[in-house]
N, CA and C of each residue as an Amber inpcrd file, in Angstrom:
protein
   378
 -22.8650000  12.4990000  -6.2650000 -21.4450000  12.7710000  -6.4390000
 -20.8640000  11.7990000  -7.4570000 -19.5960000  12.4040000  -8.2440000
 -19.0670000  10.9370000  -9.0630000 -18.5690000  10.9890000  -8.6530000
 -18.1000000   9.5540000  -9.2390000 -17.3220000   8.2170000  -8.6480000
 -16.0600000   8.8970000  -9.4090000 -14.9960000   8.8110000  -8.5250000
 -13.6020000   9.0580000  -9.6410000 -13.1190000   8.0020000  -9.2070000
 -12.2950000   7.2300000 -10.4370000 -11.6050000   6.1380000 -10.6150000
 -10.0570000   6.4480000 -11.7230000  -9.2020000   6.4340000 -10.7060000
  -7.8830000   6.1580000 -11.0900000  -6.8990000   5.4280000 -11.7210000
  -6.3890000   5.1750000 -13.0360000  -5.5590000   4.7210000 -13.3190000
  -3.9090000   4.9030000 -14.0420000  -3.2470000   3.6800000 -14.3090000
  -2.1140000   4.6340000 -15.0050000  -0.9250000   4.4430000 -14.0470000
  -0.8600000   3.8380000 -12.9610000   0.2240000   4.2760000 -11.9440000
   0.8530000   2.7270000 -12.3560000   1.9580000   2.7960000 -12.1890000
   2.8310000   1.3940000 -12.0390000   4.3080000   1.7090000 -11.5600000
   4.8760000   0.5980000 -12.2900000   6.6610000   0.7770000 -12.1290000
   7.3440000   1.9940000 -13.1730000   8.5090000   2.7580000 -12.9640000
   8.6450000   3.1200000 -13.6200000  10.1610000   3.4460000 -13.3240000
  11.4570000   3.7100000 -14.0460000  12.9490000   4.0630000 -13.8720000
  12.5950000   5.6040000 -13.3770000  13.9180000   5.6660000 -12.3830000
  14.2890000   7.6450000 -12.4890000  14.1600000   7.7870000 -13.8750000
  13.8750000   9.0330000 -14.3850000  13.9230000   9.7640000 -15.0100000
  12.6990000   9.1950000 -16.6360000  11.9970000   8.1680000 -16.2210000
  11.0080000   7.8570000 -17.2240000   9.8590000   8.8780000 -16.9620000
   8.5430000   8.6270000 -17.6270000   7.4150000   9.0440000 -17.9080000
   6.2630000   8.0220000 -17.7390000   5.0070000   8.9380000 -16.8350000
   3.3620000   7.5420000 -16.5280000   2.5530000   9.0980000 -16.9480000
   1.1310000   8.5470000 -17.1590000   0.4240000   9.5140000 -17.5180000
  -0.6150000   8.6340000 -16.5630000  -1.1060000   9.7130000 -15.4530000
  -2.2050000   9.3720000 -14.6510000  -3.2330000   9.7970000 -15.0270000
  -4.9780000   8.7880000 -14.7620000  -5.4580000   9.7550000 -15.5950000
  -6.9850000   9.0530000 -13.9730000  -8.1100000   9.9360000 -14.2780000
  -8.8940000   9.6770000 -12.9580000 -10.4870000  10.7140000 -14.0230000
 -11.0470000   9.2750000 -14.2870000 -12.4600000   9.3360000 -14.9350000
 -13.3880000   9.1900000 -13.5430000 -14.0780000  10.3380000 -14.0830000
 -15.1870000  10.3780000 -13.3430000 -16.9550000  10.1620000 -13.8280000
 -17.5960000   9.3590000 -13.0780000 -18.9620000   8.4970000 -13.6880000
 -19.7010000   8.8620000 -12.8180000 -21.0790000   9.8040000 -13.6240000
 -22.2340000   9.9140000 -12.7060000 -22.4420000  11.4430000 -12.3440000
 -21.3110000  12.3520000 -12.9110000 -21.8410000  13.6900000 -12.7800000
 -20.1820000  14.6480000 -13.3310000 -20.3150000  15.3610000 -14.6450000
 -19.4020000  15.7730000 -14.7080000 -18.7030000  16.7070000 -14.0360000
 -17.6440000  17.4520000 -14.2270000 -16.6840000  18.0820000 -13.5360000
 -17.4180000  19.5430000 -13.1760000 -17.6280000  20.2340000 -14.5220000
 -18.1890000  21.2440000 -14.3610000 -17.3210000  22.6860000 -14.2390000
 -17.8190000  22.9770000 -12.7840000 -16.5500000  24.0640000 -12.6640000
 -15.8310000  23.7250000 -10.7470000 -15.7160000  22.3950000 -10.8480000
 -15.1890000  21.8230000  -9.9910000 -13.8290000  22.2970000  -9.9500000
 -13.3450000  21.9510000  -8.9180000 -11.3560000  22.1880000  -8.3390000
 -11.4180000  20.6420000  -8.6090000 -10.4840000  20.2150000  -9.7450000
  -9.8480000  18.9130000  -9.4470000  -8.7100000  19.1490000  -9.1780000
  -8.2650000  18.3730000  -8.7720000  -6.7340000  17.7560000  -7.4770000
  -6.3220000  16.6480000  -7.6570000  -4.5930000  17.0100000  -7.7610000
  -4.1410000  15.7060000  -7.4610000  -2.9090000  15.5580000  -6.5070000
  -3.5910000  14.6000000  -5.3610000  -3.0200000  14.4580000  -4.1080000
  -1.8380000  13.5590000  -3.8340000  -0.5910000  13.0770000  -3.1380000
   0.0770000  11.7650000  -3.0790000   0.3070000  11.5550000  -1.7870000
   0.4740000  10.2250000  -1.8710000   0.3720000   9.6830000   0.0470000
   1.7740000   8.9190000  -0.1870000   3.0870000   9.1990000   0.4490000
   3.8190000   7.9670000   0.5470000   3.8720000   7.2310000   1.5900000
   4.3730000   6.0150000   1.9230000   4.1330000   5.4210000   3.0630000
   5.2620000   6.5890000   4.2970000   4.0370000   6.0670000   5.1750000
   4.9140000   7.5790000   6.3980000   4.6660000   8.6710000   6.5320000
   4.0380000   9.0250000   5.1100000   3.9940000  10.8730000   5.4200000
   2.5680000  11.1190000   5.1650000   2.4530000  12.1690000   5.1590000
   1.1260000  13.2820000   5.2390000   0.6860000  13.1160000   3.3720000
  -0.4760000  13.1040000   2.9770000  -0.8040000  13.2490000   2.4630000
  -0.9070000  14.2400000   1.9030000   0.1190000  14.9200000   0.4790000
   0.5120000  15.9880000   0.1290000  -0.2690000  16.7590000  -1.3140000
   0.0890000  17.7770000  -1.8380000  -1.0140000  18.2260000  -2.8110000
   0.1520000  18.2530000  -3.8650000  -0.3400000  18.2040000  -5.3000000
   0.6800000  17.6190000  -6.5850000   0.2480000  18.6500000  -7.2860000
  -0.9320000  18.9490000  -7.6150000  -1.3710000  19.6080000  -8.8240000
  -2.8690000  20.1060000  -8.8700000  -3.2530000  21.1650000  -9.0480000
  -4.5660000  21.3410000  -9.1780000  -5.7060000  22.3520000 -10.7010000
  -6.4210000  21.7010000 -11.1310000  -7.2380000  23.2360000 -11.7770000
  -7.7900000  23.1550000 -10.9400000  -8.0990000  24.5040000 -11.0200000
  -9.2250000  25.3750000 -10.0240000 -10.1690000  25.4930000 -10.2670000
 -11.7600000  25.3070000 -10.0280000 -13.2320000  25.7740000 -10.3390000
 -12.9530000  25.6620000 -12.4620000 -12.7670000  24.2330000 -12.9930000
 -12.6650000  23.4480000 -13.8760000 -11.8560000  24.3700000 -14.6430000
 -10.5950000  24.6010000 -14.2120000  -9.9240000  24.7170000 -15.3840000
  -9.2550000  26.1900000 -15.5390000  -9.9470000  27.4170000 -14.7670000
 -10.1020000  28.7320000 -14.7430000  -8.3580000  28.8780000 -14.4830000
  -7.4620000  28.5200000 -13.6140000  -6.2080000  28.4020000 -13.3480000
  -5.5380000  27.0980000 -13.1410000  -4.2750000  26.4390000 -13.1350000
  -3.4300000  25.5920000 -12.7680000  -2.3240000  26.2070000 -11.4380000
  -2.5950000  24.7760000 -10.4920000  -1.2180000  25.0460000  -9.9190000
  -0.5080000  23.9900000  -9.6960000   0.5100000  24.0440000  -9.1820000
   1.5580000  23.0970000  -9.2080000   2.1900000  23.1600000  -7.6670000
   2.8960000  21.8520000  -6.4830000   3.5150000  21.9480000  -6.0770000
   5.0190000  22.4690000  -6.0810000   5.8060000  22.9280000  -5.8150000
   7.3250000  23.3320000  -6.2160000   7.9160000  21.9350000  -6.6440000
   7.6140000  20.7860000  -5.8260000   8.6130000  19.7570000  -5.6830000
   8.1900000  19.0400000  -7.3060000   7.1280000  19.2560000  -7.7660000
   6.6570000  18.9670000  -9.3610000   6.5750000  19.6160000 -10.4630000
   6.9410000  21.2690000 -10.1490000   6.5450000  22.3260000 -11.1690000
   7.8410000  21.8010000 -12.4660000   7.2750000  21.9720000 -13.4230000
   8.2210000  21.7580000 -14.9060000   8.3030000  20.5030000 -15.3170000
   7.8210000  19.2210000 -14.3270000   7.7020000  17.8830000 -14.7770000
   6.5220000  17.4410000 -14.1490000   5.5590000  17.9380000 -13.8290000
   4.4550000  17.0910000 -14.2590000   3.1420000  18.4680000 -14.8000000
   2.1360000  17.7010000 -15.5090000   1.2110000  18.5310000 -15.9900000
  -0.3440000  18.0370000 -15.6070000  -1.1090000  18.5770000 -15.3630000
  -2.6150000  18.4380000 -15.0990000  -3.4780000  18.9700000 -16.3000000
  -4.1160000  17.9590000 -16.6170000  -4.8920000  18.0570000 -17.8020000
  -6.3120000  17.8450000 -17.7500000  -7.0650000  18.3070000 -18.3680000
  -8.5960000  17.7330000 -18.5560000  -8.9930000  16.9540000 -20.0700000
  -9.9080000  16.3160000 -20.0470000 -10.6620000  16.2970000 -21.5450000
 -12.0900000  16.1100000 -20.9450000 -12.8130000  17.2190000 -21.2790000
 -14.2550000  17.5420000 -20.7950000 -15.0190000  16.3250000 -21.4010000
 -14.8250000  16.0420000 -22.7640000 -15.6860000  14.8100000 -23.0700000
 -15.5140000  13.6240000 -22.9880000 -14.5260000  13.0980000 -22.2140000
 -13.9070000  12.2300000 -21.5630000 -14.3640000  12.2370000 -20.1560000
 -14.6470000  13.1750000 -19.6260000 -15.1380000  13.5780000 -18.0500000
 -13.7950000  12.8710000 -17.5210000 -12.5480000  13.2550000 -17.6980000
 -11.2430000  12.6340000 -17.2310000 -10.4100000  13.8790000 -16.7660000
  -9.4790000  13.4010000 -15.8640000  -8.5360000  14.6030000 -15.9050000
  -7.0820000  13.6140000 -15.8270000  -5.6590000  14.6930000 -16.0250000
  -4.9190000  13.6170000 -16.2450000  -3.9450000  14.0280000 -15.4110000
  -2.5960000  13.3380000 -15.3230000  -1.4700000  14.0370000 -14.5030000
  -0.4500000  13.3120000 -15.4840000   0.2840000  13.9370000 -16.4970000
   1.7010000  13.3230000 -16.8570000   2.7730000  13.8160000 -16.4300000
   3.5110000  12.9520000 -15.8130000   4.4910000  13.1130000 -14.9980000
   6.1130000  12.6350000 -15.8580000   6.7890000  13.7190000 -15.5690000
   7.9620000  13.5820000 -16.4940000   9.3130000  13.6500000 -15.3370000
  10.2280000  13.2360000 -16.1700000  11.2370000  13.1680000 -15.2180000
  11.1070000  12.7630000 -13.9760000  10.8130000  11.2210000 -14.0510000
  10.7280000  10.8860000 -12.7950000  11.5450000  10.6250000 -11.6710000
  11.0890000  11.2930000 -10.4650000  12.4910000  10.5290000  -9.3080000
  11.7100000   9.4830000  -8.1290000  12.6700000   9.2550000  -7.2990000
  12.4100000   7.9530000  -6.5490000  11.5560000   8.4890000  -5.1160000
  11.6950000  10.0500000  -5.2070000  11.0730000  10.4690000  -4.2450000
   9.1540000  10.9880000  -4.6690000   9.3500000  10.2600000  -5.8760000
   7.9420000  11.1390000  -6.6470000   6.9550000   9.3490000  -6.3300000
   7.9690000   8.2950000  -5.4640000   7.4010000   7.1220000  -5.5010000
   5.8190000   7.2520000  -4.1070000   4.7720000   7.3780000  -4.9770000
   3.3920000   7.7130000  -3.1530000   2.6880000   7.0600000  -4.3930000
   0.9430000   6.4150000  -3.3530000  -0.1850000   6.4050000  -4.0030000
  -0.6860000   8.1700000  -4.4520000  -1.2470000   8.0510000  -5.5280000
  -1.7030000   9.3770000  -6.1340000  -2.9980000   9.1960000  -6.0500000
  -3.6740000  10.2370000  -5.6580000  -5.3450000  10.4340000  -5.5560000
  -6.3300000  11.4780000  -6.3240000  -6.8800000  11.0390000  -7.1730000
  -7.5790000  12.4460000  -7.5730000  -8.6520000  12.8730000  -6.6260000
  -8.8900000  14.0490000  -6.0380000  -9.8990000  14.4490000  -5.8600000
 -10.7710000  15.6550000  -5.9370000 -11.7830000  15.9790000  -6.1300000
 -12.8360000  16.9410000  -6.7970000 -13.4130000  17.7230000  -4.9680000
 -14.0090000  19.0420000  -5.5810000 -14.2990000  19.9180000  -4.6870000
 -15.3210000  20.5950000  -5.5100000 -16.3930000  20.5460000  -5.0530000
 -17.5570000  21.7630000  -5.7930000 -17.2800000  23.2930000  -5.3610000
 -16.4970000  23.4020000  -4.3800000 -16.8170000  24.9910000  -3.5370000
 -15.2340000  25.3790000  -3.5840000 -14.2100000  25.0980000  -3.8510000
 -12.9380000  25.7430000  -3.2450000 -12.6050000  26.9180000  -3.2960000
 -11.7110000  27.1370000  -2.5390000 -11.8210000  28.4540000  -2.5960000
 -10.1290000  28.2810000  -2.8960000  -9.6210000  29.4220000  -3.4990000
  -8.0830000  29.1620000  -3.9470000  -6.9960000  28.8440000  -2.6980000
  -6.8610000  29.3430000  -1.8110000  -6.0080000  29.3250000  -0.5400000
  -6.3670000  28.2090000   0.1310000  -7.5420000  27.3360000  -0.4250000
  -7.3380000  26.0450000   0.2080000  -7.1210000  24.9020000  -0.8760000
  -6.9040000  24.9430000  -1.4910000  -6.9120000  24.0620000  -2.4720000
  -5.9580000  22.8750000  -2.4850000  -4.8660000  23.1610000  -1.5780000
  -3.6240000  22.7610000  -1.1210000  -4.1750000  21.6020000   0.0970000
  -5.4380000  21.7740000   0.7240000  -5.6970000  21.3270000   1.2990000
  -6.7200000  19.6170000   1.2330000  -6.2360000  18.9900000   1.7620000
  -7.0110000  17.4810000   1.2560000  -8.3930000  17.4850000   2.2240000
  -8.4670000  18.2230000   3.3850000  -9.7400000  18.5520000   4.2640000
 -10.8600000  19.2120000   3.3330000 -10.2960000  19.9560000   2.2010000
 -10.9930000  21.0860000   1.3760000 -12.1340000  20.1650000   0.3550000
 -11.4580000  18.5180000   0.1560000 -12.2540000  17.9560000  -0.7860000
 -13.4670000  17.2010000  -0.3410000 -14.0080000  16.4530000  -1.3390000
 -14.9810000  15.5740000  -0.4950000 -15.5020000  14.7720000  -0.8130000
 -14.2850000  14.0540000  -2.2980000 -14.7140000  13.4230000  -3.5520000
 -13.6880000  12.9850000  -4.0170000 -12.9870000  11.6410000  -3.4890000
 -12.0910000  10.7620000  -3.9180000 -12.0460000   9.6880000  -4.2760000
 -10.8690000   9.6430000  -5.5200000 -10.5300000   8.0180000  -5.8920000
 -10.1520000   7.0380000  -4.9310000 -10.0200000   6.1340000  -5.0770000
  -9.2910000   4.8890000  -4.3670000  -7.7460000   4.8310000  -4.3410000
  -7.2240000   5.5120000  -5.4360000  -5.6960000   5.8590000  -5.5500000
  -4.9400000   5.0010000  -6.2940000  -4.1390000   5.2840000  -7.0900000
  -3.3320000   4.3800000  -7.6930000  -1.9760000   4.4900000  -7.3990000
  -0.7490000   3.5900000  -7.5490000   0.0000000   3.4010000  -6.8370000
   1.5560000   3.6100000  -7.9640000   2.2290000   4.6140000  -7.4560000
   3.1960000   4.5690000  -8.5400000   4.6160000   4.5370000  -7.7590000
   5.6480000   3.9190000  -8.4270000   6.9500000   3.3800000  -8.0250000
   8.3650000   3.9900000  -8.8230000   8.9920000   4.7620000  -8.4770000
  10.1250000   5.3800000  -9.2460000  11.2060000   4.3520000  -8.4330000
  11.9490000   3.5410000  -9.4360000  12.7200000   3.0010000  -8.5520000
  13.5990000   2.2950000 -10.1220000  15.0450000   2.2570000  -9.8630000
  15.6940000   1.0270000 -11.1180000  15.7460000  -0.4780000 -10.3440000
């Protein structure tokens, strides 16, 4: 399995811009579901953004659709998340994680993966 490793998260104002990005070492993507997950302190671990089986579709949570984007660069073995218009409620650790098998109706699901970063930690706050 690769290793995905996360970076990119820090401080940032309402309404600035971070570009997350989560390289993976030791086996590329392929036609993997990458994901990107956020945990804030307190809550459930929620779903942000996904391609599907590498790339074939995008989806988006509602609470992110139009400001943030999920990206790949295949020869990078990276995928990215730039996040625009930031708010104070967009403040969670972010997780990438990979799925060899998904199936679309779960994708939403963090049980569905089986191949995560360590998470990086981002802060919307003035």
């Amino acid at each position: 399995q690769a290793q995905l490793v996360e970076s990119g998260g820090g401080l940032v104002q309402p309404g600035g811009s971070l570009r997350l990005s989560c390289a993976a070492s030791g086996q590329t993507f392929g036609r993997s579901t990458m994901t990107w997950f956020r945990q804030a302190p307190g809550k459930e671990r929620e779903f942000v953004a996904s391609l599907f089986r590498g790339g074939s579709s995008t989806h988006y949570a509602d609470s992110v659709k139009g400001r943030f984007t999920i990206s790949k660069d295949n020869a990078k073995n990276t995928i990215y998340l730039q996040m625009n218009s930031l708010k104070p409620e967009d403040t969670a650790v972010y997780y990438c994680a990979t799925a060899g098998r998904a199936i679309l109706s779960s994708i939403g699901r963090a049980d569905a993966y089986d191949n995560w970063g360590q998470g990086t930690q981002v802060t919307v706050s003035s």
